[in-house]
Tab-separated table of C-alpha atoms in Angstrom:
chain	number	residue	atom	x	y	z
A	4	UNK	CA	37.402	86.141	35.263
A	5	UNK	CA	41.124	85.741	34.654
A	6	UNK	CA	43.390	85.580	37.674
A	7	UNK	CA	45.595	88.656	38.002
A	8	UNK	CA	49.316	87.944	38.045
A	9	UNK	CA	51.355	90.059	40.487
A	10	UNK	CA	54.837	91.258	39.539
A	11	UNK	CA	55.769	91.915	43.165
A	12	UNK	CA	58.594	89.857	44.747
A	13	UNK	CA	57.641	86.734	46.616
A	14	UNK	CA	56.782	87.315	50.276
A	15	UNK	CA	60.022	86.203	51.916
A	16	UNK	CA	58.183	84.793	54.934
A	17	UNK	CA	56.501	82.195	52.688
A	18	UNK	CA	59.736	80.709	51.345
A	19	UNK	CA	59.890	77.041	52.296
A	20	UNK	CA	63.234	76.136	53.822
A	21	UNK	CA	64.438	73.818	56.593
A	22	UNK	CA	67.263	73.952	59.097
A	23	UNK	CA	70.420	72.229	57.835
A	24	UNK	CA	69.083	72.323	54.270
A	25	UNK	CA	71.821	72.613	51.656
A	26	UNK	CA	71.487	75.513	49.225
A	27	UNK	CA	73.565	76.964	46.390
A	28	UNK	CA	73.913	80.759	46.516
A	29	UNK	CA	75.565	83.468	44.415
A	30	UNK	CA	76.961	86.172	46.705
A	31	UNK	CA	75.940	89.680	45.634
A	32	UNK	CA	77.747	91.889	48.167
A	33	UNK	CA	79.109	92.119	51.699
A	34	UNK	CA	76.854	93.060	54.624
A	35	UNK	CA	77.735	95.583	57.325
A	36	UNK	CA	79.263	92.837	59.471
A	37	UNK	CA	81.461	91.559	56.638
A	38	UNK	CA	79.292	88.542	55.825
A	39	UNK	CA	78.368	87.489	52.290
A	40	UNK	CA	74.862	88.512	51.230
A	41	UNK	CA	72.803	86.673	48.633
A	42	UNK	CA	69.223	85.538	47.976
A	43	UNK	CA	67.504	82.195	48.260
A	44	UNK	CA	64.271	82.396	46.249
A	45	UNK	CA	64.287	86.197	46.769
A	46	UNK	CA	64.830	85.874	50.509
A	47	UNK	CA	67.944	87.478	51.995
A	48	UNK	CA	70.579	85.055	53.177
A	49	UNK	CA	73.714	85.943	55.159
A	50	UNK	CA	76.750	83.667	54.871
A	51	UNK	CA	79.853	84.537	56.954
A	52	UNK	CA	83.119	84.045	55.101
A	53	UNK	CA	81.614	84.269	51.611
A	54	UNK	CA	82.780	87.026	49.250
A	55	UNK	CA	81.017	88.934	46.444
A	56	UNK	CA	80.623	87.065	43.121
A	57	UNK	CA	81.361	83.692	44.713
A	58	UNK	CA	79.134	80.672	44.117
A	59	UNK	CA	78.874	78.767	47.383
A	60	UNK	CA	77.128	75.732	48.746
A	61	UNK	CA	75.881	76.464	52.249
A	62	UNK	CA	73.876	74.908	55.061
A	63	UNK	CA	70.939	76.784	56.614
A	64	UNK	CA	71.679	77.551	60.291
A	65	UNK	CA	68.950	80.060	61.153
A	66	UNK	CA	65.498	80.860	59.776
A	67	UNK	CA	63.843	84.231	60.373
A	68	UNK	CA	60.722	85.808	58.826
A	69	UNK	CA	62.734	88.186	56.617
A	70	UNK	CA	66.152	86.548	56.268
A	71	UNK	CA	68.183	83.347	56.574
A	72	UNK	CA	71.640	82.576	57.889
A	73	UNK	CA	73.889	79.814	56.612
A	74	UNK	CA	77.421	78.444	56.906
A	75	UNK	CA	79.701	77.587	54.000
A	76	UNK	CA	80.075	73.945	53.023
A	77	UNK	CA	82.197	74.561	49.948
A	78	UNK	CA	83.008	77.303	47.443
A	79	UNK	CA	82.309	76.295	43.832
A	80	UNK	CA	83.504	79.574	42.319
A	81	UNK	CA	86.031	81.677	44.223
A	82	UNK	CA	86.426	85.455	44.167
A	83	UNK	CA	89.513	86.795	42.415
A	84	UNK	CA	90.142	88.775	45.618
A	85	UNK	CA	90.070	85.818	48.034
A	86	UNK	CA	93.312	85.353	49.982
A	87	UNK	CA	94.413	82.814	52.591
A	88	UNK	CA	93.735	84.044	56.152
A	89	UNK	CA	96.718	84.143	58.483
A	90	UNK	CA	94.596	82.982	61.427
A	91	UNK	CA	93.176	79.447	61.372
A	92	UNK	CA	90.307	80.533	63.643
A	93	UNK	CA	89.303	83.505	61.486
A	94	UNK	CA	85.904	81.973	60.797
A	95	UNK	CA	85.218	81.018	64.403
A	96	UNK	CA	85.535	84.254	66.405
A	97	UNK	CA	84.798	87.904	65.755
A	98	UNK	CA	87.353	90.447	64.635
A	99	UNK	CA	88.629	88.641	61.525
A	100	UNK	CA	85.569	88.798	59.261
A	101	UNK	CA	87.491	90.283	56.308
A	102	UNK	CA	90.747	88.345	56.597
A	103	UNK	CA	89.978	86.295	53.477
A	104	UNK	CA	89.512	89.496	51.417
A	105	UNK	CA	92.504	91.213	49.788
A	106	UNK	CA	93.369	94.435	51.607
A	107	UNK	CA	92.685	96.928	48.777
A	108	UNK	CA	89.170	95.484	48.500
A	109	UNK	CA	88.744	95.796	52.280
A	110	UNK	CA	89.398	99.525	51.909
A	111	UNK	CA	86.859	99.796	49.075
A	112	UNK	CA	84.299	97.890	51.150
A	113	UNK	CA	84.680	100.272	54.082
A	114	UNK	CA	84.136	103.296	51.874
A	115	UNK	CA	81.031	101.619	50.477
A	116	UNK	CA	79.773	100.960	54.022
A	117	UNK	CA	79.691	104.715	54.597
A	118	UNK	CA	77.793	105.259	51.347
A	119	UNK	CA	75.308	102.498	52.219
A	120	UNK	CA	74.587	104.116	55.584
A	121	UNK	CA	73.956	107.492	53.958
A	122	UNK	CA	71.535	105.934	51.477
A	123	UNK	CA	69.742	104.169	54.329
A	124	UNK	CA	69.125	107.265	56.481
A	125	UNK	CA	68.955	110.043	53.851
A	126	UNK	CA	70.489	113.061	55.634
A	127	UNK	CA	69.968	116.333	53.741
A	128	UNK	CA	71.920	116.475	50.484
A	129	UNK	CA	73.627	113.115	51.076
A	130	UNK	CA	73.799	112.418	47.335
A	131	UNK	CA	76.365	115.227	47.033
A	132	UNK	CA	78.502	114.297	50.043
A	133	UNK	CA	82.145	113.637	49.239
A	134	UNK	CA	83.066	110.236	50.639
A	135	UNK	CA	86.811	110.035	50.190
A	136	UNK	CA	88.778	106.804	49.562
A	137	UNK	CA	89.621	104.936	52.768
A	138	UNK	CA	93.060	105.629	54.203
A	139	UNK	CA	94.695	102.306	55.011
A	140	UNK	CA	97.822	100.889	56.615
A	141	UNK	CA	101.083	99.878	54.963
A	142	UNK	CA	101.076	96.722	57.098
A	143	UNK	CA	97.482	95.822	58.052
A	144	UNK	CA	98.550	93.402	60.804
A	145	UNK	CA	99.997	93.500	64.353
A	146	UNK	CA	98.259	96.796	65.139
A	147	UNK	CA	95.982	96.134	68.143
A	148	UNK	CA	97.622	97.597	71.243
A	149	UNK	CA	95.208	95.851	73.639
A	150	UNK	CA	94.282	92.176	74.003
A	151	UNK	CA	91.216	91.427	76.114
A	152	UNK	CA	90.794	87.646	76.361
A	153	UNK	CA	88.413	85.485	78.376
A	154	UNK	CA	90.085	82.838	80.554
A	155	UNK	CA	88.784	79.327	81.224
A	156	UNK	CA	90.096	75.934	82.364
A	157	UNK	CA	89.393	72.859	80.237
A	158	UNK	CA	88.292	69.479	81.586
A	159	UNK	CA	91.925	68.330	81.414
A	160	UNK	CA	93.119	71.248	83.569
A	161	UNK	CA	94.601	73.240	80.705
A	162	UNK	CA	94.119	77.033	80.976
A	163	UNK	CA	93.044	78.738	77.776
A	164	UNK	CA	92.550	82.414	76.870
A	165	UNK	CA	90.789	83.802	73.830
A	166	UNK	CA	87.563	85.125	72.372
A	167	UNK	CA	84.053	83.762	72.318
A	168	UNK	CA	83.045	81.548	69.416
A	169	UNK	CA	80.527	83.499	67.334
A	170	UNK	CA	77.045	83.365	68.845
A	171	UNK	CA	78.135	81.409	71.934
A	172	UNK	CA	79.897	81.747	75.281
A	173	UNK	CA	82.402	79.058	74.332
A	174	UNK	CA	85.951	80.409	74.552
A	175	UNK	CA	88.233	79.680	71.597
A	176	UNK	CA	91.875	79.542	72.678
A	177	UNK	CA	94.067	81.973	70.712
A	178	UNK	CA	97.730	80.958	71.008
A	179	UNK	CA	98.523	83.402	68.190
A	180	UNK	CA	96.708	86.386	66.684
A	181	UNK	CA	97.963	88.210	63.593
A	182	UNK	CA	96.194	91.514	64.297
A	183	UNK	CA	97.542	91.871	67.842
A	184	UNK	CA	100.734	93.726	68.662
A	185	UNK	CA	103.203	90.843	69.216
A	186	UNK	CA	104.001	92.115	72.716
A	187	UNK	CA	100.380	91.760	73.833
A	188	UNK	CA	100.379	88.110	72.760
A	189	UNK	CA	103.793	87.432	74.309
A	190	UNK	CA	102.592	88.695	77.689
A	191	UNK	CA	99.174	87.035	77.349
A	192	UNK	CA	100.577	83.545	76.758
A	193	UNK	CA	103.168	83.922	79.532
A	194	UNK	CA	100.469	84.918	82.033
A	195	UNK	CA	98.198	82.062	80.959
A	196	UNK	CA	101.071	79.606	81.538
A	197	UNK	CA	101.689	81.078	85.012
A	198	UNK	CA	98.008	80.773	85.966
A	199	UNK	CA	98.041	77.120	84.898
A	200	UNK	CA	101.335	76.374	86.629
A	201	UNK	CA	100.212	78.007	89.899
A	202	UNK	CA	96.775	76.374	89.589
A	203	UNK	CA	94.895	79.635	90.174
A	204	UNK	CA	91.159	78.938	89.684
A	205	UNK	CA	89.645	80.502	86.579
A	206	UNK	CA	86.039	81.580	86.223
A	207	UNK	CA	83.346	78.933	85.794
A	208	UNK	CA	80.214	80.510	84.262
A	209	UNK	CA	77.886	77.625	85.181
A	210	UNK	CA	78.075	78.304	88.908
A	211	UNK	CA	79.830	81.709	88.931
A	212	UNK	CA	82.786	80.208	90.795
A	213	UNK	CA	86.510	80.616	90.266
A	214	UNK	CA	88.614	83.756	90.239
A	215	UNK	CA	90.280	84.980	87.040
A	216	UNK	CA	87.717	85.866	84.366
A	217	UNK	CA	89.584	88.002	81.864
A	218	UNK	CA	93.163	89.017	81.093
A	219	UNK	CA	93.760	92.450	79.567
A	220	UNK	CA	97.168	93.358	78.169
A	221	UNK	CA	97.842	96.829	76.753
A	222	UNK	CA	101.184	97.587	75.105
A	223	UNK	CA	102.227	101.157	74.403
A	224	UNK	CA	103.506	101.051	70.827
A	225	UNK	CA	105.767	104.120	71.060
A	226	UNK	CA	107.247	103.385	74.517
A	227	UNK	CA	108.292	100.194	76.282
A	228	UNK	CA	105.359	100.167	78.727
A	229	UNK	CA	103.035	97.178	79.104
A	230	UNK	CA	100.057	96.984	81.460
A	231	UNK	CA	98.524	93.737	82.678
A	232	UNK	CA	95.037	93.744	84.217
A	233	UNK	CA	93.555	90.653	85.851
A	234	UNK	CA	89.765	90.924	85.949
A	235	UNK	CA	88.523	88.728	88.770
A	236	UNK	CA	85.284	87.286	90.043
A	237	UNK	CA	86.280	87.918	93.675
A	238	UNK	CA	88.290	90.597	95.500
A	239	UNK	CA	90.588	87.881	96.795
A	240	UNK	CA	93.258	86.773	94.345
A	241	UNK	CA	94.711	83.511	95.632
A	242	UNK	CA	98.458	82.987	95.192
A	243	UNK	CA	98.774	86.679	94.408
A	244	UNK	CA	102.292	87.043	95.785
A	245	UNK	CA	103.807	84.049	93.933
A	246	UNK	CA	102.082	85.235	90.757
A	247	UNK	CA	103.459	88.782	91.058
A	248	UNK	CA	106.942	87.488	91.836
A	249	UNK	CA	106.956	85.299	88.751
A	250	UNK	CA	105.567	88.095	86.557
A	251	UNK	CA	108.457	90.293	87.700
A	252	UNK	CA	111.013	87.542	87.095
A	253	UNK	CA	109.657	86.010	83.896
A	254	UNK	CA	107.840	88.872	82.148
A	255	UNK	CA	110.030	91.944	82.840
A	256	UNK	CA	108.318	93.786	79.964
A	257	UNK	CA	105.283	94.338	82.211
A	258	UNK	CA	105.553	97.737	83.918
A	259	UNK	CA	102.086	97.870	85.521
A	260	UNK	CA	99.910	95.166	87.101
A	261	UNK	CA	96.336	95.922	88.140
A	262	UNK	CA	93.306	93.964	89.349
A	263	UNK	CA	89.743	94.832	88.385
A	264	UNK	CA	86.903	93.216	90.333
A	265	UNK	CA	83.771	92.209	88.424
A	266	UNK	CA	81.771	89.595	90.392
A	267	UNK	CA	79.188	87.268	88.905
A	268	UNK	CA	78.145	86.602	85.337
A	269	UNK	CA	77.845	90.241	84.249
A	270	UNK	CA	77.818	90.812	80.474
A	271	UNK	CA	80.193	93.732	81.095
A	272	UNK	CA	83.933	93.060	81.010
A	273	UNK	CA	84.901	95.635	83.644
A	274	UNK	CA	83.771	96.089	87.223
A	275	UNK	CA	83.723	99.344	89.181
A	276	UNK	CA	86.734	98.703	91.439
A	277	UNK	CA	90.332	98.635	90.218
A	278	UNK	CA	93.290	97.859	92.502
A	279	UNK	CA	96.997	98.465	92.021
A	280	UNK	CA	99.071	95.284	92.428
A	281	UNK	CA	102.592	96.066	91.197
A	282	UNK	CA	104.668	98.478	89.138
A	283	UNK	CA	103.148	101.766	88.023
A	284	UNK	CA	99.482	102.723	88.189
A	285	UNK	CA	99.497	103.743	84.524
A	286	UNK	CA	101.428	103.205	81.328
A	287	UNK	CA	102.619	105.944	78.984
A	288	UNK	CA	101.984	106.157	75.243
A	289	UNK	CA	103.224	108.781	72.786
A	290	UNK	CA	101.003	110.262	70.077
A	291	UNK	CA	102.330	112.877	67.676
A	292	UNK	CA	105.263	113.516	70.012
A	293	UNK	CA	103.100	114.038	73.115
A	294	UNK	CA	103.097	111.724	76.153
A	295	UNK	CA	99.887	110.325	77.624
A	296	UNK	CA	99.455	108.390	80.859
A	297	UNK	CA	96.735	105.750	80.535
A	298	UNK	CA	94.960	104.015	83.409
A	299	UNK	CA	93.476	100.538	83.169
A	300	UNK	CA	89.882	101.496	82.250
A	301	UNK	CA	90.678	104.568	80.152
A	302	UNK	CA	89.795	104.577	76.467
A	303	UNK	CA	92.556	104.710	73.886
A	304	UNK	CA	92.283	103.945	70.199
A	305	UNK	CA	93.307	100.323	69.579
A	306	UNK	CA	95.650	101.306	66.748
A	307	UNK	CA	98.263	103.754	68.020
A	308	UNK	CA	99.978	104.048	64.637
A	309	UNK	CA	96.818	105.149	62.822
A	310	UNK	CA	95.719	107.328	65.748
A	311	UNK	CA	98.514	109.699	64.780
A	312	UNK	CA	97.030	110.010	61.284
A	313	UNK	CA	93.464	110.243	62.601
A	314	UNK	CA	94.264	113.240	64.788
A	315	UNK	CA	96.151	114.946	61.978
A	316	UNK	CA	93.031	114.619	59.825
A	317	UNK	CA	90.880	116.087	62.604
A	318	UNK	CA	93.259	119.024	62.936
A	319	UNK	CA	93.199	119.692	59.189
A	320	UNK	CA	89.402	119.599	59.135
A	321	UNK	CA	88.935	121.945	62.105
A	322	UNK	CA	91.202	124.723	60.714
A	323	UNK	CA	91.721	126.154	64.197
A	324	UNK	CA	92.993	129.614	65.164
A	325	UNK	CA	94.564	130.954	68.354
A	326	UNK	CA	91.336	132.636	69.504
A	327	UNK	CA	89.213	129.478	69.248
A	328	UNK	CA	87.602	127.885	72.293
A	329	UNK	CA	87.578	124.128	71.652
A	330	UNK	CA	85.440	121.480	73.331
A	331	UNK	CA	86.788	117.909	73.312
A	332	UNK	CA	83.712	115.739	73.969
A	333	UNK	CA	84.070	112.038	74.865
A	334	UNK	CA	87.626	112.994	75.731
A	335	UNK	CA	89.039	109.768	77.167
A	336	UNK	CA	92.503	110.595	78.524
A	337	UNK	CA	92.555	113.887	76.588
A	338	UNK	CA	94.524	112.725	73.564
A	339	UNK	CA	92.687	114.755	70.902
A	340	UNK	CA	92.226	117.980	72.858
A	341	UNK	CA	95.788	118.067	74.182
A	342	UNK	CA	97.116	117.443	70.675
A	343	UNK	CA	95.091	120.447	69.435
A	344	UNK	CA	95.647	122.683	72.476
A	345	UNK	CA	98.591	124.636	71.062
A	346	UNK	CA	96.378	125.764	68.162
A	347	UNK	CA	93.639	127.401	70.289
A	348	UNK	CA	93.038	129.763	73.212
A	349	UNK	CA	91.438	127.141	75.453
A	350	UNK	CA	90.397	123.474	75.457
A	351	UNK	CA	87.683	122.095	77.684
A	352	UNK	CA	86.951	118.389	77.685
A	353	UNK	CA	84.747	115.944	79.526
A	354	UNK	CA	84.404	112.246	80.271
A	355	UNK	CA	82.132	110.233	82.553
A	356	UNK	CA	84.922	107.999	83.934
A	357	UNK	CA	86.686	109.851	86.756
A	358	UNK	CA	89.979	107.967	86.312
A	359	UNK	CA	90.133	109.037	82.663
A	360	UNK	CA	89.540	112.688	83.597
A	361	UNK	CA	92.329	112.494	86.176
A	362	UNK	CA	94.569	111.037	83.453
A	363	UNK	CA	93.544	113.799	81.030
A	364	UNK	CA	94.373	116.636	83.435
A	365	UNK	CA	97.644	114.970	84.346
A	366	UNK	CA	98.425	114.560	80.651
A	367	UNK	CA	97.699	118.249	80.003
A	368	UNK	CA	100.137	119.178	82.762
A	369	UNK	CA	102.690	116.628	81.590
A	370	UNK	CA	102.666	118.092	78.079
A	371	UNK	CA	102.659	121.698	79.345
A	372	UNK	CA	99.217	122.462	77.937
A	373	UNK	CA	98.060	124.885	80.624
A	374	UNK	CA	95.075	125.894	78.471
A	375	UNK	CA	93.528	122.381	78.500
A	376	UNK	CA	91.144	121.413	81.302
A	377	UNK	CA	89.052	118.259	81.734
A	378	UNK	CA	85.913	117.634	83.782
A	379	UNK	CA	83.858	114.676	85.000
A	380	UNK	CA	80.360	114.717	83.553
A	381	UNK	CA	78.192	114.410	80.478
A	382	UNK	CA	78.991	116.671	77.542
A	383	UNK	CA	75.441	117.991	77.124
A	384	UNK	CA	75.178	118.995	80.794
A	385	UNK	CA	78.565	120.681	81.011
A	386	UNK	CA	78.088	122.493	77.697
A	387	UNK	CA	74.752	123.843	78.930
A	388	UNK	CA	76.319	125.017	82.217
A	389	UNK	CA	79.271	126.659	80.479
A	390	UNK	CA	76.997	128.392	78.003
A	391	UNK	CA	74.872	129.748	80.879
A	392	UNK	CA	78.071	131.148	82.411
A	393	UNK	CA	78.921	132.907	79.147
A	394	UNK	CA	81.514	130.442	77.808
A	395	UNK	CA	80.477	129.153	74.384
A	396	UNK	CA	82.756	127.029	72.191
A	397	UNK	CA	83.742	128.197	68.728
A	398	UNK	CA	85.028	124.728	67.828
A	399	UNK	CA	83.936	121.210	68.730
A	400	UNK	CA	85.387	117.743	68.202
A	401	UNK	CA	83.367	114.672	69.187
A	402	UNK	CA	84.555	111.059	69.257
A	403	UNK	CA	81.556	109.129	70.633
A	404	UNK	CA	81.203	105.376	71.232
A	405	UNK	CA	79.451	103.160	68.694
A	406	UNK	CA	76.006	104.321	69.861
A	407	UNK	CA	76.758	107.756	68.418
A	408	UNK	CA	75.832	111.107	69.932
A	409	UNK	CA	73.343	111.035	72.782
A	410	UNK	CA	70.184	112.890	71.777
A	411	UNK	CA	70.602	115.555	74.464
A	412	UNK	CA	74.116	116.335	73.250
A	413	UNK	CA	72.877	116.386	69.670
A	414	UNK	CA	70.217	118.949	70.580
A	415	UNK	CA	72.771	121.003	72.530
A	416	UNK	CA	75.063	121.113	69.486
A	417	UNK	CA	72.160	122.245	67.310
A	418	UNK	CA	71.425	125.008	69.812
A	419	UNK	CA	75.014	126.234	70.348
A	420	UNK	CA	76.002	125.885	66.649
A	421	UNK	CA	79.822	125.974	67.016
A	422	UNK	CA	81.269	127.326	63.766
A	423	UNK	CA	83.969	124.654	63.531
A	424	UNK	CA	82.881	121.076	64.038
A	425	UNK	CA	84.482	117.664	63.422
A	426	UNK	CA	82.825	114.334	64.184
A	427	UNK	CA	85.040	111.241	64.526
A	428	UNK	CA	82.784	108.203	64.179
A	429	UNK	CA	83.423	104.487	64.707
A	430	UNK	CA	79.959	103.463	63.439
A	431	UNK	CA	78.736	104.558	60.015
A	432	UNK	CA	75.095	103.753	60.840
A	433	UNK	CA	74.786	105.895	63.971
A	434	UNK	CA	76.786	108.610	62.205
A	435	UNK	CA	74.289	108.659	59.332
A	436	UNK	CA	71.410	108.827	61.819
A	437	UNK	CA	73.044	111.780	63.596
A	438	UNK	CA	73.621	113.497	60.241
A	439	UNK	CA	69.857	113.625	59.687
A	440	UNK	CA	69.673	116.180	62.507
A	441	UNK	CA	73.075	117.807	62.075
A	442	UNK	CA	72.509	118.476	58.374
A	443	UNK	CA	69.707	120.866	59.326
A	444	UNK	CA	72.235	123.516	60.321
A	445	UNK	CA	75.551	122.149	58.973
A	446	UNK	CA	76.888	121.439	55.515
A	447	UNK	CA	78.861	118.211	55.291
A	448	UNK	CA	82.097	119.122	53.505
A	449	UNK	CA	83.450	115.572	53.334
A	450	UNK	CA	83.638	112.198	55.057
A	451	UNK	CA	87.084	110.622	55.319
A	452	UNK	CA	87.090	106.887	56.154
A	453	UNK	CA	90.182	105.676	58.041
A	454	UNK	CA	91.026	102.004	58.506
A	455	UNK	CA	91.852	101.706	62.191
A	456	UNK	CA	90.985	97.984	62.304
A	457	UNK	CA	92.172	96.005	59.253
A	458	UNK	CA	90.707	92.496	58.750
A	459	UNK	CA	87.603	93.714	60.602
A	460	UNK	CA	84.502	95.417	59.108
A	461	UNK	CA	84.674	98.421	61.456
A	462	UNK	CA	85.690	101.782	59.997
A	463	UNK	CA	86.523	105.156	61.544
A	464	UNK	CA	85.221	108.259	59.768
A	465	UNK	CA	86.327	111.891	60.122
A	466	UNK	CA	83.526	114.284	59.126
A	467	UNK	CA	84.146	117.978	58.460
A	468	UNK	CA	81.182	120.325	58.918
A	469	UNK	CA	80.628	123.949	57.950
A	470	UNK	CA	77.801	125.874	59.578
A	471	UNK	CA	75.200	126.964	57.047
């Protein structure tokens, strides 16, 4: 009997490969994290820093049953769209995965990410969805209004501040950073120098000792306000008074100094307790002509310039009228709802962080939006309570975290069926998953990608729905 020959691809788990082995790979496309994707003997291989159509020599760094990871040794054939990164550490830490790719191609990639996610999860009618070209920035640098850097002391006593090296807890010092607002970096480096000069102990992960763990600097891009937050391992901040005096004298740009306490080796950046040290409790930012007070832990889009455009797109998609009752879910400090408040009868918003809700209500009052009210709690619970009381929204805008809509909120939306609905997403994959359910009762009119984070694979998406 003749042996049957199978035409099926080779079982990737049987591919023979060793750690540190050198391989030559043609890159086919970019993955969702901005890494080059190719195949080694039909087995997927991910190579950070490689671009589509490049021929690269790489070294195997990780072996898994269904895929491999590798690092570039050299590029034998370069992409026509490869450019020189502005940051020397672009390949070491996260946030710069696309910096070697020309900006127009970054915008195309982000649009394709949305399409890939739709093909992966198959929401109803996804083949006919209009995925519009990505809206980008004129200058895709110096946009991040917040720097959040880990702080450590080297063996020689030098204090460094930066981001973790990919896949490790080793801090890479960032003396410069092209995507940060220059003011955030100016303040960051000044504070690091003061900590070193005053010999304030920094956090030591090995034994959970030391004091200063993280420095957070947020610069309002449409005002002159700058907030500095020192996240500490202990409530006690040694040499606090000399430090505050020198901040006042040497970094007059800082208008607010806070301390957040997060003891131990928690994977979370922020602790539960925040203390006021100097200056104001909040900083003020302006968006579309409105003023917003922002506390240390409150969420604000990292790109204030593109936030203006993002909210304009949400407004256009909602097509609000004066009789509408709008819910602003995942409200943060109320920026979206307050911006839309003059177009509707009433805005109700919610957030789980009490400080953010206090900011939101203060911001509504500050901007004379008496019809906007914010509450502490989960959106699905408050919506259910309001509906039981006879208050049902006619319009809804959601701007959830990367995990997407919580299932209970998703089911509440499907039950209440607000006629006007816009979803602002920062994760195309969880958006596509949510669309599987939402497309049961809503038609997706279009998806508009917006580049809020150039040089980074993340993309924001505004989705307009019409109830079927």
